[in-house]
PDB file of C-alpha atoms in Angstrom:
ATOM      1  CA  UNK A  25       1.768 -11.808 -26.126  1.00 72.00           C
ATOM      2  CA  UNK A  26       3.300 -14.813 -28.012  1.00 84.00           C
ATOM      3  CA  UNK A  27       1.376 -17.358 -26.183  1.00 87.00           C
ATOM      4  CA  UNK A  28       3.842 -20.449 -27.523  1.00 90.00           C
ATOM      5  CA  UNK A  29       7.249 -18.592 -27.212  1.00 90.00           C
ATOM      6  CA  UNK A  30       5.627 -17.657 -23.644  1.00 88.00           C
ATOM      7  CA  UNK A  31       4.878 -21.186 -22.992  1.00 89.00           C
ATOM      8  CA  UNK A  32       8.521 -22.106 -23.750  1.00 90.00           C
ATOM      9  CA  UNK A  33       9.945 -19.478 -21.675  1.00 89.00           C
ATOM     10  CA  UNK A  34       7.981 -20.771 -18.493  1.00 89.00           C
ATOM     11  CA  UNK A  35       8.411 -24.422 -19.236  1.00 88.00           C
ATOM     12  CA  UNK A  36      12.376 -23.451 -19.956  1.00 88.00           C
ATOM     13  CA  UNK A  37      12.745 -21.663 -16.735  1.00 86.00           C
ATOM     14  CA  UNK A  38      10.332 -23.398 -14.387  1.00 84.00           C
ATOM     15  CA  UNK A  39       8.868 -26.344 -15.466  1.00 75.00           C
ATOM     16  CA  UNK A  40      11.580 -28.699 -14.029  1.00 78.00           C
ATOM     17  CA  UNK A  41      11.645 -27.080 -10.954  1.00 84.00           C
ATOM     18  CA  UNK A  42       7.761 -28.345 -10.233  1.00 83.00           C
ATOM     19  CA  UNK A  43       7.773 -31.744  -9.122  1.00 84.00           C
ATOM     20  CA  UNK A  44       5.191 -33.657 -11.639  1.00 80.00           C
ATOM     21  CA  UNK A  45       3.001 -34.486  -9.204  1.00 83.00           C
ATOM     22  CA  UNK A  46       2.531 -30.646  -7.383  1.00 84.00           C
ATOM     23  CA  UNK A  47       0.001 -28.535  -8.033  1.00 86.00           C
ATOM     24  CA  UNK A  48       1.302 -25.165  -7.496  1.00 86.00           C
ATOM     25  CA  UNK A  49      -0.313 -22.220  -7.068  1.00 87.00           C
ATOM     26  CA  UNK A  50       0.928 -19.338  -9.321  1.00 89.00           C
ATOM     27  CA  UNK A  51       0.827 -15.776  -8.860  1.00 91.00           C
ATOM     28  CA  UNK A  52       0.243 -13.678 -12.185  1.00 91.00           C
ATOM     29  CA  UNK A  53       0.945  -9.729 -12.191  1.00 92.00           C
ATOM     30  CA  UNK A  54      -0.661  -7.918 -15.238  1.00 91.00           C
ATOM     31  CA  UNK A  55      -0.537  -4.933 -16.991  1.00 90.00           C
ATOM     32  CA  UNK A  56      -3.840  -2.793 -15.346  1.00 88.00           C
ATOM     33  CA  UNK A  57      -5.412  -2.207 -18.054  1.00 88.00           C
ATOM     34  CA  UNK A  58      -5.092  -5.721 -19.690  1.00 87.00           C
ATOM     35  CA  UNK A  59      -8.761  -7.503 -20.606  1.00 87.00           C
ATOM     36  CA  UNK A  60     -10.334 -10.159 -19.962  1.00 88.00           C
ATOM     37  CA  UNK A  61      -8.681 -11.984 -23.199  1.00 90.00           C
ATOM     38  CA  UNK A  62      -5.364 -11.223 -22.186  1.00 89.00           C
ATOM     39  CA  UNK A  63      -5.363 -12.438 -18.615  1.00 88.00           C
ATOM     40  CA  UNK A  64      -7.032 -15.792 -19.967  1.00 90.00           C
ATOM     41  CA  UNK A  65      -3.841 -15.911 -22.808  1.00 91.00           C
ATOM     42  CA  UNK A  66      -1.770 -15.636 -19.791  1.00 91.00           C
ATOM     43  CA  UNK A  67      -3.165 -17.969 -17.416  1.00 90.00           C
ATOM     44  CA  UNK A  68      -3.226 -20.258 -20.298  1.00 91.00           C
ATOM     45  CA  UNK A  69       0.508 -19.837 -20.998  1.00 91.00           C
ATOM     46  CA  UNK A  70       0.908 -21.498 -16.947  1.00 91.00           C
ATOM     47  CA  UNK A  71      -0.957 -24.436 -17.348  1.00 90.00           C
ATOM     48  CA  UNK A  72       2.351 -26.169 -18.235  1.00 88.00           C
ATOM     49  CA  UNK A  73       3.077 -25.825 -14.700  1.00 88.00           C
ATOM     50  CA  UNK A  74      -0.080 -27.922 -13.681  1.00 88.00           C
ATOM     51  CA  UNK A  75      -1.253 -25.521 -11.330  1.00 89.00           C
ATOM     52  CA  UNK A  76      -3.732 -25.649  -7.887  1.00 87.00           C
ATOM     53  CA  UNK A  77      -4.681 -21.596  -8.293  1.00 86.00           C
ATOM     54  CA  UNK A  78      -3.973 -19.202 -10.811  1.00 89.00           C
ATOM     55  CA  UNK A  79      -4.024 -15.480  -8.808  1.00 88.00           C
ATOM     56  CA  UNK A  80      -4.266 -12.172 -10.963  1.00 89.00           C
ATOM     57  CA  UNK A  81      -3.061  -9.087  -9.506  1.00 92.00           C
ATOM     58  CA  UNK A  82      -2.386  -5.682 -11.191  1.00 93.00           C
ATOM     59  CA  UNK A  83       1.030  -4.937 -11.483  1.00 94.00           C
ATOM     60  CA  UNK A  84       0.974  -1.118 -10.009  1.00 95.00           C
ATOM     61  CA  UNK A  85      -0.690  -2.743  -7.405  1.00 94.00           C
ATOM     62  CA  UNK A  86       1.476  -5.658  -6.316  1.00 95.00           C
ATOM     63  CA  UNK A  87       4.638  -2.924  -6.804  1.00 95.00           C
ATOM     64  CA  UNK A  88       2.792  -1.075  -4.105  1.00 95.00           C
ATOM     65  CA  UNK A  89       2.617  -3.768  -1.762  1.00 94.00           C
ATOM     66  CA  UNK A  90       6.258  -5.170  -2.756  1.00 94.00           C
ATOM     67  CA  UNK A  91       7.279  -1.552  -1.957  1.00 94.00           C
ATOM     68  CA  UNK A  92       5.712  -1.972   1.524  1.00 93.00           C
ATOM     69  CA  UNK A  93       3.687   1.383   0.948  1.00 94.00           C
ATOM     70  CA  UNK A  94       0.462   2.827   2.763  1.00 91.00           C
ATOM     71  CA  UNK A  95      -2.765   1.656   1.153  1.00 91.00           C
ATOM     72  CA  UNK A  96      -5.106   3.095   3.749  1.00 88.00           C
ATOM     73  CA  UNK A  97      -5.660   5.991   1.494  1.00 88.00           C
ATOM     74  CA  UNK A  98      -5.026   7.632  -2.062  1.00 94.00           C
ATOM     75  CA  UNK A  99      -1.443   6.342  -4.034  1.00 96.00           C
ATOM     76  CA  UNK A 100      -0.574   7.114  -7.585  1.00 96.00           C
ATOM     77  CA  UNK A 101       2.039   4.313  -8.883  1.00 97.00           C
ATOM     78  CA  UNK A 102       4.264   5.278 -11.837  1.00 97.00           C
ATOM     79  CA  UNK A 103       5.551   1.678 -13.548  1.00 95.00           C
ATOM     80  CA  UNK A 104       7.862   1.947 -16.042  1.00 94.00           C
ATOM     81  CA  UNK A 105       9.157  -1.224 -17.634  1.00 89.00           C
ATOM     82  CA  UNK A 106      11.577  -2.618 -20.927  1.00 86.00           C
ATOM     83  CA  UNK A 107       8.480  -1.940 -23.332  1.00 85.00           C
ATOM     84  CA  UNK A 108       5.681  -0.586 -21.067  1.00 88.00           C
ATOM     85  CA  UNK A 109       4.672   2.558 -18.890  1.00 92.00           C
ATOM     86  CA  UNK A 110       1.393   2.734 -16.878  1.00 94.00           C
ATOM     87  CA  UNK A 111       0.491   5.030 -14.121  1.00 96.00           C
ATOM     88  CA  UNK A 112      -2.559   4.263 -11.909  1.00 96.00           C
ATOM     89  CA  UNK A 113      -4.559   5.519  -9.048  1.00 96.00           C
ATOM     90  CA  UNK A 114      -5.222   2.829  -6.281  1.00 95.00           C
ATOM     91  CA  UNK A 115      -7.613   3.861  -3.680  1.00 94.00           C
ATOM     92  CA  UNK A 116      -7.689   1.602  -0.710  1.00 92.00           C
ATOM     93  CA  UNK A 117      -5.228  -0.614  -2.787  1.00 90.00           C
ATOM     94  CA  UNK A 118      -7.158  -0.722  -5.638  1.00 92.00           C
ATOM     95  CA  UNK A 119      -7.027   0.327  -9.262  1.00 93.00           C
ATOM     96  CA  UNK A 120      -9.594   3.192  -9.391  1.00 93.00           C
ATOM     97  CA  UNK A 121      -8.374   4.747 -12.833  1.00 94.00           C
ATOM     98  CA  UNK A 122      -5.329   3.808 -14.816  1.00 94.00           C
ATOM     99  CA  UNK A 123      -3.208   4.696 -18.075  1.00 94.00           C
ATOM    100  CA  UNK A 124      -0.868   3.045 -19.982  1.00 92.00           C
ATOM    101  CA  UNK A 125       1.736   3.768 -23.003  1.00 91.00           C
ATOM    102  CA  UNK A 126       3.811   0.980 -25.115  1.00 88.00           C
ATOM    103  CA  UNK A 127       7.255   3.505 -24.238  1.00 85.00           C
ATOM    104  CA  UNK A 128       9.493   2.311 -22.163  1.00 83.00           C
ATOM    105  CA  UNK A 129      13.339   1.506 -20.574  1.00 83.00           C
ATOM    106  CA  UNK A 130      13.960  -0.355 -23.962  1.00 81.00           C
ATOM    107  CA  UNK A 131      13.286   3.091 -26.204  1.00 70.00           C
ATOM    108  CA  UNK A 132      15.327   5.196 -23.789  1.00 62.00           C
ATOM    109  CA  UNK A 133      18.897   6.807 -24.414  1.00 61.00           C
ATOM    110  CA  UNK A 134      19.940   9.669 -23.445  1.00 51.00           C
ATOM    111  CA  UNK A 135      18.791  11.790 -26.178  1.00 50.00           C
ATOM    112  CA  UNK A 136      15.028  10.132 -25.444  1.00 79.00           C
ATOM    113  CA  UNK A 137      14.924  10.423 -22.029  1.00 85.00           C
ATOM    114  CA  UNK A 138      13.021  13.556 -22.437  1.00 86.00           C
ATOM    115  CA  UNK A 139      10.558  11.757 -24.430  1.00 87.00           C
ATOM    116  CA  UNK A 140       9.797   9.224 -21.770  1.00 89.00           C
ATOM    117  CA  UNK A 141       9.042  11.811 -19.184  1.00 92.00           C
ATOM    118  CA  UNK A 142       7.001  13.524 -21.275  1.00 92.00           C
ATOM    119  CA  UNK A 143       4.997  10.159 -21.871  1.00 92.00           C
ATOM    120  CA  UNK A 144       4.553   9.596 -18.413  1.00 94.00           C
ATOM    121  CA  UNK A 145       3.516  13.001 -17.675  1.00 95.00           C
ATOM    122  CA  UNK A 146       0.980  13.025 -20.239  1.00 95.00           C
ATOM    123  CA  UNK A 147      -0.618   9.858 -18.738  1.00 95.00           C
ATOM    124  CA  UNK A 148      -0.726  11.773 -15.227  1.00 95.00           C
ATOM    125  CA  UNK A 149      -2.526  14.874 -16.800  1.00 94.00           C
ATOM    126  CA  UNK A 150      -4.299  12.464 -19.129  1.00 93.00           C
ATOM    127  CA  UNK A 151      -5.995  11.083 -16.090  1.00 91.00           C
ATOM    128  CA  UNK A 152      -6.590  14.421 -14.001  1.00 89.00           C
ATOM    129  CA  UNK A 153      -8.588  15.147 -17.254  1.00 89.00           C
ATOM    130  CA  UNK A 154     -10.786  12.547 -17.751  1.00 85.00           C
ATOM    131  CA  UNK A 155     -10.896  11.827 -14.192  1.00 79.00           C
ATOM    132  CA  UNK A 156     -10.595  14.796 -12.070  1.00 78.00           C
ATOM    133  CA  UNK A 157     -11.620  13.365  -8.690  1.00 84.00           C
ATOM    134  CA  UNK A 158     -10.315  14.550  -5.609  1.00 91.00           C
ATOM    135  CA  UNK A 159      -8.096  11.746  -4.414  1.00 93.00           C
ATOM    136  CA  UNK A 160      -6.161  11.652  -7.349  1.00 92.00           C
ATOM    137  CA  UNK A 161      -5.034  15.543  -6.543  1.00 92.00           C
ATOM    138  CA  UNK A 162      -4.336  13.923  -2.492  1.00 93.00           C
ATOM    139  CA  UNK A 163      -2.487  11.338  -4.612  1.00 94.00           C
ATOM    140  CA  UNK A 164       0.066  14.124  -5.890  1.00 94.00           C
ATOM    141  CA  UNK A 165       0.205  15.875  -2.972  1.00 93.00           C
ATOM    142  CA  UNK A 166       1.068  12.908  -1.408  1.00 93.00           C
ATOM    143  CA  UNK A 167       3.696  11.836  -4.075  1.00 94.00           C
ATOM    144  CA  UNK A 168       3.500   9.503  -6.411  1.00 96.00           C
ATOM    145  CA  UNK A 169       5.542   6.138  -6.132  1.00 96.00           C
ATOM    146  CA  UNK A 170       7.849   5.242  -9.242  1.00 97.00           C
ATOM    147  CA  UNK A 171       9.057   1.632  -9.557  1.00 96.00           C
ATOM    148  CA  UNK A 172      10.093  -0.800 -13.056  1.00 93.00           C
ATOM    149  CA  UNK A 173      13.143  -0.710 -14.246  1.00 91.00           C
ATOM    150  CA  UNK A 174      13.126   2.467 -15.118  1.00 89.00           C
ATOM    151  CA  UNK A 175      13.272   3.929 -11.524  1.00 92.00           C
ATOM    152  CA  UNK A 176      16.633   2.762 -11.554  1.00 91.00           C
ATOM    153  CA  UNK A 177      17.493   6.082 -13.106  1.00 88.00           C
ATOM    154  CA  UNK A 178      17.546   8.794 -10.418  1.00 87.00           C
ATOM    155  CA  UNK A 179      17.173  11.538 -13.208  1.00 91.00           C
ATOM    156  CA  UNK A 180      13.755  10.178 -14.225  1.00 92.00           C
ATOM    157  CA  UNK A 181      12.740  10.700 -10.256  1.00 94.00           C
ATOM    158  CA  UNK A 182      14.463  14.318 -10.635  1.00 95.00           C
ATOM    159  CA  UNK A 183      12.322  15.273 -13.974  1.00 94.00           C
ATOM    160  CA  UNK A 184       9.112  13.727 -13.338  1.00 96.00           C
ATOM    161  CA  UNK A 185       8.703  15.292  -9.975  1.00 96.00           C
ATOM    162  CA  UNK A 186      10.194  18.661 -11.500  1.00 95.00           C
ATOM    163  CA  UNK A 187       7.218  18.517 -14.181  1.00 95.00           C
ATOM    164  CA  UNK A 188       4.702  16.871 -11.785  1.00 94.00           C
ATOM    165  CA  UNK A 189       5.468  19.575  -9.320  1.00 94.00           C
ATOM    166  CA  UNK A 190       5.387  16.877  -6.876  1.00 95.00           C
ATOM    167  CA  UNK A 191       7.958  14.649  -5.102  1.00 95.00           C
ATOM    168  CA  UNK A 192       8.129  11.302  -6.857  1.00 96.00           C
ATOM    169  CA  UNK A 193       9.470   8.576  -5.028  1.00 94.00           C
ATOM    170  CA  UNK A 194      11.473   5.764  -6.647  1.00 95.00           C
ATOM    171  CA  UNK A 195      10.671   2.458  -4.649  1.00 95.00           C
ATOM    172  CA  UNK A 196      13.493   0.613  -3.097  1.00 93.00           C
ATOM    173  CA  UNK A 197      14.638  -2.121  -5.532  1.00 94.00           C
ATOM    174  CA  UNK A 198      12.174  -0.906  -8.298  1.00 95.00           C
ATOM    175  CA  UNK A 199      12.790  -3.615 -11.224  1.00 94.00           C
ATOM    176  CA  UNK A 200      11.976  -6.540  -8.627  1.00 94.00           C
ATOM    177  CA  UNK A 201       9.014  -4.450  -6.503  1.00 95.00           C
ATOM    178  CA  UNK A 202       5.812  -6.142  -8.279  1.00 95.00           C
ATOM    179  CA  UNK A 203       7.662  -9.861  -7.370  1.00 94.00           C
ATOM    180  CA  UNK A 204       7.814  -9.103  -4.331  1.00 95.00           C
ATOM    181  CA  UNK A 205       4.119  -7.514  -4.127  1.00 94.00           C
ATOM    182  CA  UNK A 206       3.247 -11.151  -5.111  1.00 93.00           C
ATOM    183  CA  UNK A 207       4.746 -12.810  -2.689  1.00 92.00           C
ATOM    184  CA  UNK A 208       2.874 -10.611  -0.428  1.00 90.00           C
ATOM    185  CA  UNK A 209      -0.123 -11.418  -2.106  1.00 87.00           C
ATOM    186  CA  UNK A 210       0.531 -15.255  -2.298  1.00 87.00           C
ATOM    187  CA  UNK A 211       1.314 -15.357   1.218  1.00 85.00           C
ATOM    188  CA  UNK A 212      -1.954 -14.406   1.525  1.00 81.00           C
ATOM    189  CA  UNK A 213      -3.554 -16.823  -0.697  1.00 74.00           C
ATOM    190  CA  UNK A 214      -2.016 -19.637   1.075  1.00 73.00           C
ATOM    191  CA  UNK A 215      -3.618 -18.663   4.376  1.00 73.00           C
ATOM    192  CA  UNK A 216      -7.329 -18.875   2.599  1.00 60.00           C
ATOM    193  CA  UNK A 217      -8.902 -21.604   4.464  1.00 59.00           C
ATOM    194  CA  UNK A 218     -10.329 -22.124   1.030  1.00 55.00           C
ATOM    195  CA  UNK A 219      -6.994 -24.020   0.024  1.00 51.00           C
ATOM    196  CA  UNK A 220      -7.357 -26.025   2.990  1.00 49.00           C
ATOM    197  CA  UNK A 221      -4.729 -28.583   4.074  1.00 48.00           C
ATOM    198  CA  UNK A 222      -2.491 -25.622   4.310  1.00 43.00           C
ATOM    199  CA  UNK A 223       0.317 -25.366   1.495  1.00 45.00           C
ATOM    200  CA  UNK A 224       3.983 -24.063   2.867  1.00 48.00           C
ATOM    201  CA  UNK A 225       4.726 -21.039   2.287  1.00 47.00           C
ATOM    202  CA  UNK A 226       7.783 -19.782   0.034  1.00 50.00           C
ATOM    203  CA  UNK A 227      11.094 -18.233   1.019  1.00 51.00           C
ATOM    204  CA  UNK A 228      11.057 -14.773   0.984  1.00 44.00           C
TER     205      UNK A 228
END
């Protein structure tokens, strides 16, 4: 991250839409395997917006809950963005194990599609490797969710699930599904007695 072009880009497309004398609170999603380091770079990119609350949440993870899916049990999200792919195993909505690889949308034409899929693969056996526990095989079974922008190409859903020999879904709305995961997960923030008098809540 470029912590002052970051900085810009919030103040740019946000800042002025905070009244100076709110203190908002701000949902962050995150890569799942980003440290400690990183998530304090980030939360230190949004104190331009003066804010209340900073919340973290893994982006498989608030994808999953954008996308409205079961938690209850064992999910495997595929997330492919512009310049990023991770695939994760929540269990009970959390991140249990999780890969990532710096391929994504932004690297893929045509002729490189293949290379994508094989990327993503690779992180799915990478993990039934090094962690071969149970759920993660009732996570395939089940089928694993796909959202990012790169779900927006129904051939990617064809070939994974074709080399996954399982039936990956592709969420609805895929490049906005972590958003609206947050919103989910603000909503619930704003309920915490904790943050007492009770903020509004956004539009959905």
């Amino acid at each position: 991250m470029d912590p002052a072009a970051a900085t810009r880009l919030v103040s740019r497309l946000l800042a002025d839409r905070v009244p100076h004398d709110a203190r908002p609170v701000v949902v962050l999603t995150t890569p799942a395997l980003s440290g400690p380091r990183a998530r304090a770079t980030a939360v230190g990119v949004l104190q331009v917006l003066r804010p209340r609350t900073v919340l973290t949440i893994d982006s498989v993870r608030a994808a999953a809950l954008g996308a409205g899916a079961d938690l209850s049990g064992a999910l495997l999200v595929i997330d492919v963005g512009a310049q990023l792919s991770e695939v994760a195993l929540l269990i009970d909505g959390r991140v249990a194990a999780a890969r990532r690889a710096t391929v994504g949308t932004d690297d893929v034409r045509a002729a490189t599609l293949a290379e994508l899929v094989t990327a993503v693969t690779t992180l799915v056996t990478g993990l039934l490797r090094d962690d071969p526990r149970p759920a993660l095989v009732d996570a395939l079974d089940r089928g694993p969710l796909l959202a990012g922008g790169g779900a927006l190409r129904p051939e990617l859903a064809y070939r994974l699930s074709a080399r996954l020999r399982s039936h990956v879904r592709a969420v609805p709305r895929p490049q906005t599904a972590a958003v609206r995961g947050a919103v989910e997960a603000l909503h619930s923030v704003l309920r915490h007695p904790a943050l007492s008098p009770p903020l509004p809540l956004p539009p959905l």
